[in-house]
mmCIF file of C-alpha atoms in Angstrom:
data_model
loop_
_atom_site.group_PDB
_atom_site.id
_atom_site.type_symbol
_atom_site.label_atom_id
_atom_site.label_comp_id
_atom_site.label_asym_id
_atom_site.label_seq_id
_atom_site.Cartn_x
_atom_site.Cartn_y
_atom_site.Cartn_z
ATOM 1 C CA PHE A 1 52.979 147.659 55.673
ATOM 2 C CA THR A 2 56.439 147.853 53.386
ATOM 3 C CA GLU A 3 58.857 151.086 52.773
ATOM 4 C CA ASP A 4 58.002 150.224 48.914
ATOM 5 C CA SER A 5 54.063 148.968 50.380
ATOM 6 C CA LEU A 6 53.274 152.613 51.683
ATOM 7 C CA VAL A 7 54.867 154.389 48.662
ATOM 8 C CA GLU A 8 52.851 152.799 46.608
ATOM 9 C CA PHE A 9 49.207 153.445 49.534
ATOM 10 C CA ILE A 10 50.693 156.792 48.982
ATOM 11 C CA LYS A 11 50.499 157.263 44.909
ATOM 12 C CA ALA A 12 47.375 155.345 44.728
ATOM 13 C CA ASN A 13 45.627 157.684 46.835
ATOM 14 C CA SER A 14 46.569 161.250 45.487
ATOM 15 C CA VAL A 15 44.849 161.734 43.602
ATOM 16 C CA PRO A 16 41.558 163.157 43.447
ATOM 17 C CA ILE A 17 38.023 160.851 43.774
ATOM 18 C CA MET A 18 37.519 161.840 40.013
ATOM 19 C CA ASP A 19 38.728 164.998 38.528
ATOM 20 C CA ASP A 20 38.932 166.470 34.578
ATOM 21 C CA ILE A 21 42.584 165.188 32.846
ATOM 22 C CA GLY A 22 44.798 167.356 31.262
ATOM 23 C CA PRO A 23 48.795 168.233 31.012
ATOM 24 C CA THR A 24 49.049 169.871 34.158
ATOM 25 C CA ASN A 25 47.631 166.624 35.946
ATOM 26 C CA TYR A 26 48.521 163.246 33.700
ATOM 27 C CA ALA A 27 51.642 162.571 34.817
ATOM 28 C CA THR A 28 50.102 162.204 38.515
ATOM 29 C CA TYR A 29 48.235 160.023 37.226
ATOM 30 C CA VAL A 30 50.347 158.344 35.651
ATOM 31 C CA GLU A 31 52.695 158.027 38.368
ATOM 32 C CA ALA A 32 49.353 156.275 40.637
ATOM 33 C CA GLY A 33 50.678 153.107 39.044
ATOM 34 C CA ILE A 34 47.149 151.848 38.988
ATOM 35 C CA PRO A 35 44.684 151.605 36.295
ATOM 36 C CA LEU A 36 43.145 154.839 34.773
ATOM 37 C CA ALA A 37 40.096 155.291 33.615
ATOM 38 C CA TYR A 38 39.362 157.426 31.000
ATOM 39 C CA TYR A 39 34.793 158.977 30.365
ATOM 40 C CA PHE A 40 35.157 161.123 27.510
ATOM 41 C CA TYR A 41 32.731 163.445 26.968
ATOM 42 C CA SER A 42 31.246 166.561 24.855
ATOM 43 C CA THR A 43 29.190 168.215 26.589
ATOM 44 C CA PRO A 44 27.593 169.371 30.378
ATOM 45 C CA GLU A 45 24.260 167.012 29.172
ATOM 46 C CA GLU A 46 26.671 164.188 28.713
ATOM 47 C CA ARG A 47 29.377 164.612 31.815
ATOM 48 C CA SER A 48 26.017 164.702 33.893
ATOM 49 C CA LYS A 49 24.080 161.768 31.742
ATOM 50 C CA PHE A 50 26.746 159.346 33.899
ATOM 51 C CA GLY A 51 28.836 161.640 35.740
ATOM 52 C CA PRO A 52 27.586 161.182 38.907
ATOM 53 C CA GLU A 53 27.185 157.188 38.992
ATOM 54 C CA ILE A 54 30.711 156.922 37.308
ATOM 55 C CA GLU A 55 31.970 159.198 40.350
ATOM 56 C CA ALA A 56 30.332 156.859 43.183
ATOM 57 C CA LEU A 57 32.754 153.492 41.484
ATOM 58 C CA ALA A 58 35.259 155.997 41.818
ATOM 59 C CA LYS A 59 34.809 156.367 45.357
ATOM 60 C CA GLU A 60 34.684 152.139 45.673
ATOM 61 C CA LEU A 61 37.673 151.658 43.466
ATOM 62 C CA LYS A 62 39.850 154.122 44.680
ATOM 63 C CA GLY A 63 43.217 152.955 45.466
ATOM 64 C CA LYS A 64 42.692 150.365 43.120
ATOM 65 C CA VAL A 65 41.209 151.856 40.007
ATOM 66 C CA ASN A 66 41.437 155.788 38.993
ATOM 67 C CA PHE A 67 38.980 158.023 36.963
ATOM 68 C CA VAL A 68 38.691 160.651 35.228
ATOM 69 C CA TYR A 69 37.027 163.095 33.507
ATOM 70 C CA ILE A 70 38.282 164.288 29.754
ATOM 71 C CA ASP A 71 36.888 166.704 28.177
ATOM 72 C CA ALA A 72 36.413 165.364 24.329
ATOM 73 C CA ALA A 73 36.157 169.333 23.043
ATOM 74 C CA LEU A 74 39.684 169.880 23.614
ATOM 75 C CA PHE A 75 41.225 166.350 23.797
ATOM 76 C CA GLY A 76 38.957 164.344 21.712
ATOM 77 C CA SER A 77 42.314 162.814 19.532
ATOM 78 C CA HIS A 78 43.412 160.562 22.941
ATOM 79 C CA ALA A 79 40.651 158.453 22.118
ATOM 80 C CA ALA A 80 42.750 156.984 19.028
ATOM 81 C CA THR A 81 45.402 155.915 21.727
ATOM 82 C CA LEU A 82 42.668 153.892 23.448
ATOM 83 C CA ASP A 83 41.446 152.563 20.351
ATOM 84 C CA LEU A 84 37.965 154.543 20.809
ATOM 85 C CA LYS A 85 36.336 155.919 18.424
ATOM 86 C CA GLU A 86 35.884 159.643 18.385
ATOM 87 C CA SER A 87 31.804 159.142 19.196
ATOM 88 C CA TRP A 88 30.891 160.840 22.421
ATOM 89 C CA PRO A 89 30.321 159.771 24.946
ATOM 90 C CA ALA A 90 33.096 157.879 25.839
ATOM 91 C CA PHE A 91 35.245 155.245 28.271
ATOM 92 C CA ALA A 92 37.503 153.539 27.753
ATOM 93 C CA ILE A 93 41.064 151.861 30.558
ATOM 94 C CA GLN A 94 44.277 152.248 30.841
ATOM 95 C CA ASN A 95 46.709 149.914 32.094
ATOM 96 C CA VAL A 96 49.479 152.793 32.990
ATOM 97 C CA LYS A 97 52.326 149.963 33.533
ATOM 98 C CA ASN A 98 52.313 148.690 30.110
ATOM 99 C CA SER A 99 49.768 150.633 28.569
ATOM 100 C CA PHE A 100 47.325 148.653 27.837
ATOM 101 C CA LYS A 101 44.363 149.539 26.858
ATOM 102 C CA TYR A 102 40.829 148.536 27.340
ATOM 103 C CA PRO A 103 38.341 150.607 25.107
ATOM 104 C CA LEU A 104 34.675 150.176 26.071
ATOM 105 C CA ASP A 105 32.722 149.137 22.652
ATOM 106 C CA GLY A 106 28.506 150.258 21.415
ATOM 107 C CA GLU A 107 26.704 152.557 23.670
ATOM 108 C CA ILE A 108 27.492 153.377 27.521
ATOM 109 C CA SER A 109 25.564 152.307 30.605
ATOM 110 C CA ILE A 110 27.078 151.975 34.230
ATOM 111 C CA GLU A 111 26.805 147.683 33.545
ATOM 112 C CA LYS A 112 29.227 147.938 31.391
ATOM 113 C CA ILE A 113 31.193 149.654 32.832
ATOM 114 C CA LYS A 114 31.714 147.751 35.885
ATOM 115 C CA GLU A 115 31.721 145.095 33.631
ATOM 116 C CA LEU A 116 34.525 145.710 31.846
ATOM 117 C CA THR A 117 36.212 147.651 35.362
ATOM 118 C CA ASP A 118 35.818 143.861 37.106
ATOM 119 C CA GLY A 119 36.986 142.568 34.678
ATOM 120 C CA VAL A 120 40.064 144.658 34.383
ATOM 121 C CA LEU A 121 41.103 143.459 38.004
ATOM 122 C CA ALA A 122 40.776 140.520 38.022
ATOM 123 C CA GLY A 123 43.003 140.077 34.845
ATOM 124 C CA THR A 124 40.244 138.304 32.856
ATOM 125 C CA VAL A 125 39.851 140.964 29.847
ATOM 126 C CA GLU A 126 42.102 140.670 26.662
ATOM 127 C CA PRO A 127 43.458 144.261 25.619
ATOM 128 C CA SER A 128 42.653 145.432 22.745
ATOM 129 C CA ILE A 129 45.811 145.474 20.199
ATOM 130 C CA LYS A 130 45.801 148.143 17.449
ATOM 131 C CA SER A 131 47.678 146.975 14.045
ATOM 132 C CA GLU A 132 46.900 147.611 10.803
ATOM 133 C CA ALA A 133 45.544 145.104 8.243
ATOM 134 C CA ILE A 134 48.374 142.277 7.125
ATOM 135 C CA PRO A 135 49.725 143.315 3.536
ATOM 136 C CA GLU A 136 48.250 141.485 0.813
ATOM 137 C CA SER A 137 51.837 141.100 -0.267
ATOM 138 C CA ASN A 138 54.782 141.650 1.376
ATOM 139 C CA ASP A 139 58.202 140.234 -1.431
ATOM 140 C CA GLY A 140 59.803 143.477 -0.567
ATOM 141 C CA PRO A 141 63.359 143.181 0.786
ATOM 142 C CA VAL A 142 62.020 144.908 4.194
ATOM 143 C CA LYS A 143 59.150 142.579 5.518
ATOM 144 C CA VAL A 144 56.437 145.032 6.749
ATOM 145 C CA VAL A 145 55.286 143.981 10.415
ATOM 146 C CA VAL A 146 51.975 145.217 11.837
ATOM 147 C CA ALA A 147 50.352 143.998 15.569
ATOM 148 C CA ASN A 148 48.429 140.551 13.341
ATOM 149 C CA ASN A 149 51.553 139.040 11.898
ATOM 150 C CA TYR A 150 54.171 139.701 14.565
ATOM 151 C CA LYS A 151 55.183 136.948 15.282
ATOM 152 C CA GLU A 152 54.161 134.692 12.855
ATOM 153 C CA ILE A 153 57.545 136.718 11.633
ATOM 154 C CA VAL A 154 58.762 138.314 13.858
ATOM 155 C CA GLU A 155 58.951 134.992 16.318
ATOM 156 C CA ASP A 156 60.112 132.230 13.872
ATOM 157 C CA LEU A 157 62.808 130.580 15.140
ATOM 158 C CA GLU A 158 64.244 128.712 12.573
ATOM 159 C CA LYS A 159 65.767 133.296 11.530
ATOM 160 C CA ASP A 160 67.200 135.268 12.585
ATOM 161 C CA VAL A 161 65.425 138.960 12.886
ATOM 162 C CA LEU A 162 66.211 142.373 12.612
ATOM 163 C CA ILE A 163 63.342 144.487 13.291
ATOM 164 C CA GLU A 164 63.034 148.054 13.583
ATOM 165 C CA LEU A 165 60.222 149.971 15.526
ATOM 166 C CA TYR A 166 59.501 153.292 13.224
ATOM 167 C CA ASP A 167 56.909 156.131 13.661
ATOM 168 C CA PRO A 168 57.116 157.763 10.275
ATOM 169 C CA TYR A 169 57.971 161.527 11.124
ATOM 170 C CA SER A 170 60.324 160.558 13.026
ATOM 171 C CA ARG A 171 63.644 163.083 11.775
ATOM 172 C CA ASP A 172 66.002 160.367 12.143
ATOM 173 C CA CYS A 173 63.937 157.407 10.755
ATOM 174 C CA LYS A 174 63.384 158.894 7.884
ATOM 175 C CA LYS A 175 66.840 159.482 6.575
ATOM 176 C CA LEU A 176 67.783 155.915 7.527
ATOM 177 C CA ALA A 177 65.137 154.155 5.676
ATOM 178 C CA PRO A 178 67.120 154.174 3.039
ATOM 179 C CA THR A 179 69.759 152.339 4.070
ATOM 180 C CA TYR A 180 67.811 150.309 6.351
ATOM 181 C CA GLU A 181 66.451 148.658 2.088
ATOM 182 C CA LYS A 182 69.512 148.345 0.837
ATOM 183 C CA VAL A 183 70.400 145.751 3.413
ATOM 184 C CA GLY A 184 66.806 144.783 3.232
ATOM 185 C CA GLU A 185 68.398 143.961 -0.587
ATOM 186 C CA LEU A 186 71.850 141.992 0.683
ATOM 187 C CA TYR A 187 69.809 139.435 2.775
ATOM 188 C CA LYS A 188 66.706 138.845 0.772
ATOM 189 C CA GLY A 189 66.294 135.262 -0.076
ATOM 190 C CA SER A 190 68.050 134.292 3.381
ATOM 191 C CA ASN A 191 67.057 132.787 6.820
ATOM 192 C CA ILE A 192 67.863 136.480 7.617
ATOM 193 C CA VAL A 193 64.936 139.239 7.957
ATOM 194 C CA ILE A 194 64.646 142.704 7.469
ATOM 195 C CA ALA A 195 61.747 143.751 8.869
ATOM 196 C CA LYS A 196 60.684 146.770 9.743
ATOM 197 C CA MET A 197 56.700 147.666 11.833
ATOM 198 C CA ASP A 198 54.934 151.348 12.290
ATOM 199 C CA VAL A 199 54.701 151.926 15.895
ATOM 200 C CA THR A 200 52.036 155.091 15.225
ATOM 201 C CA ALA A 201 49.667 152.487 14.114
ATOM 202 C CA ASN A 202 50.619 149.159 15.365
ATOM 203 C CA ASP A 203 50.380 147.842 18.947
ATOM 204 C CA MET A 204 53.564 145.262 20.533
ATOM 205 C CA PRO A 205 51.680 142.375 20.717
ATOM 206 C CA LEU A 206 51.447 140.572 24.015
ATOM 207 C CA GLY A 207 53.817 139.634 25.699
ATOM 208 C CA VAL A 208 56.582 140.613 22.940
ATOM 209 C CA PRO A 209 59.765 142.628 25.197
ATOM 210 C CA ILE A 210 60.758 144.931 24.329
ATOM 211 C CA ARG A 211 60.228 148.695 25.764
ATOM 212 C CA LEU A 212 60.658 151.563 22.719
ATOM 213 C CA GLN A 213 64.133 153.314 23.117
ATOM 214 C CA GLY A 214 63.654 156.479 21.166
ATOM 215 C CA PHE A 215 63.185 156.419 17.428
ATOM 216 C CA PRO A 216 64.356 154.079 15.627
ATOM 217 C CA THR A 217 64.480 151.213 17.905
ATOM 218 C CA ILE A 218 66.467 148.433 16.082
ATOM 219 C CA LYS A 219 66.437 144.723 17.725
ATOM 220 C CA PHE A 220 68.131 141.361 16.631
ATOM 221 C CA ARG A 221 66.830 138.067 17.563
ATOM 222 C CA LYS A 222 69.168 135.278 16.918
ATOM 223 C CA ALA A 223 67.387 132.094 15.692
ATOM 224 C CA GLY A 224 66.481 129.365 18.246
ATOM 225 C CA SER A 225 66.175 131.884 20.540
ATOM 226 C CA THR A 226 63.512 133.616 21.831
ATOM 227 C CA ASP A 227 65.378 136.720 23.594
ATOM 228 C CA TYR A 228 66.471 140.340 21.669
ATOM 229 C CA ILE A 229 69.567 142.198 22.103
ATOM 230 C CA ASP A 230 69.261 146.002 21.021
ATOM 231 C CA TYR A 231 71.840 146.790 17.629
ATOM 232 C CA THR A 232 74.812 148.782 18.513
ATOM 233 C CA GLY A 233 76.435 148.878 15.771
ATOM 234 C CA ASN A 234 76.704 152.587 13.233
ATOM 235 C CA ARG A 235 73.726 152.952 11.107
ATOM 236 C CA ASN A 236 74.852 152.491 7.529
ATOM 237 C CA GLU A 237 75.284 149.048 5.236
ATOM 238 C CA GLU A 238 78.406 148.631 6.796
ATOM 239 C CA GLY A 239 77.786 148.388 10.258
ATOM 240 C CA PHE A 240 74.445 146.813 9.401
ATOM 241 C CA VAL A 241 76.527 143.791 7.254
ATOM 242 C CA LYS A 242 79.166 143.663 10.179
ATOM 243 C CA PHE A 243 76.648 143.580 13.238
ATOM 244 C CA ILE A 244 74.345 141.065 11.366
ATOM 245 C CA THR A 245 77.347 138.990 10.506
ATOM 246 C CA GLU A 246 78.594 138.828 14.124
ATOM 247 C CA ASN A 247 75.349 137.813 15.696
ATOM 248 C CA ALA A 248 73.228 135.617 12.883
ATOM 249 C CA VAL A 249 73.213 132.199 13.714
ATOM 250 C CA ASN A 250 72.521 131.604 9.916
ATOM 251 C CA LYS A 251 75.049 132.146 8.102
ATOM 252 C CA PHE A 252 74.813 134.730 4.436
ATOM 253 C CA GLU A 253 77.399 135.935 2.351
ATOM 254 C CA VAL A 254 77.091 139.667 1.241
ATOM 255 C CA ASN A 255 78.804 141.498 -0.594
ATOM 256 C CA VAL A 256 79.743 144.982 1.120
ATOM 257 C CA GLU A 257 83.602 145.972 1.689
ATOM 258 C CA LEU A 258 83.674 146.059 5.615
#
C-alpha cells in the first residue's frame, strides 16, 4: 500500500454495509470516492422487498460500491437528480467523482440490479444524460444549447463560442440576462456564437472538460481549439466585447464604445 492508496481504502470502507442516507452522512459517501447505489423505498414493505438481497450484494462489493437506502417520503425529489421517475421502489447508481448517473429503468429485480452494478464497474454501461428538447427554432441572438445539441453548437470548430452555463433561479444569472442578449445581438450573423445552457435541466455531455464554478459559469472556446478558457472580463457589453475581440480567432466589428 502507498499512503494515498491506504487513504482511499480507508475512505471506501468507512461506511456501513448499507445504511439510510440523508443530510448528515451524504458527504461521507461522497468522500468515499466510489460509486454510490441508491435504493429508494416509500414503505416498510418496499424496503424489505429487495433490501436483504441488496444488502448481500453490498457486502460482496464492499469497497467497490457503496449501497444505501433512501426514504422516498423524505428525499424522493432526489430521484430526479438521478434521472429516475418518482415511482417506488427505484434504483440508481451515481459516480460521485464525475456525477454520472445510471438509473435502472422499468421494474426492479435483483438480477437487473446486479447487471447494472456489474456494467457500471466494468465501464460497459453508458451514463444517462439529461437533456431538454432541442429547440425547433434557434434563431435568437443567444443560441439555446441543450445537452443533445451541445456538440453541434458549442464544439463547431469553425466558430468562436462564448457559453453561459446558468441557473434560471440564480439572481446573478437573472441580472446578466438582458446584457447577455444585447451581446448576442452584436454578434448575430457572425462566426462568433453567443450561447447559453440551463444546467438545472441539462447535463454536460460526456467528455466536455468543464466544471461549474458557481452561477453563471462563463467559458470561451476559440475557433479551431477544443480547449475552454474562463471568461475573465466585466459582465457588461463593453467587457464582453473587449474579451471577445482579444480572444476570438474570427474577427467581427461591433458598434460599442470600449
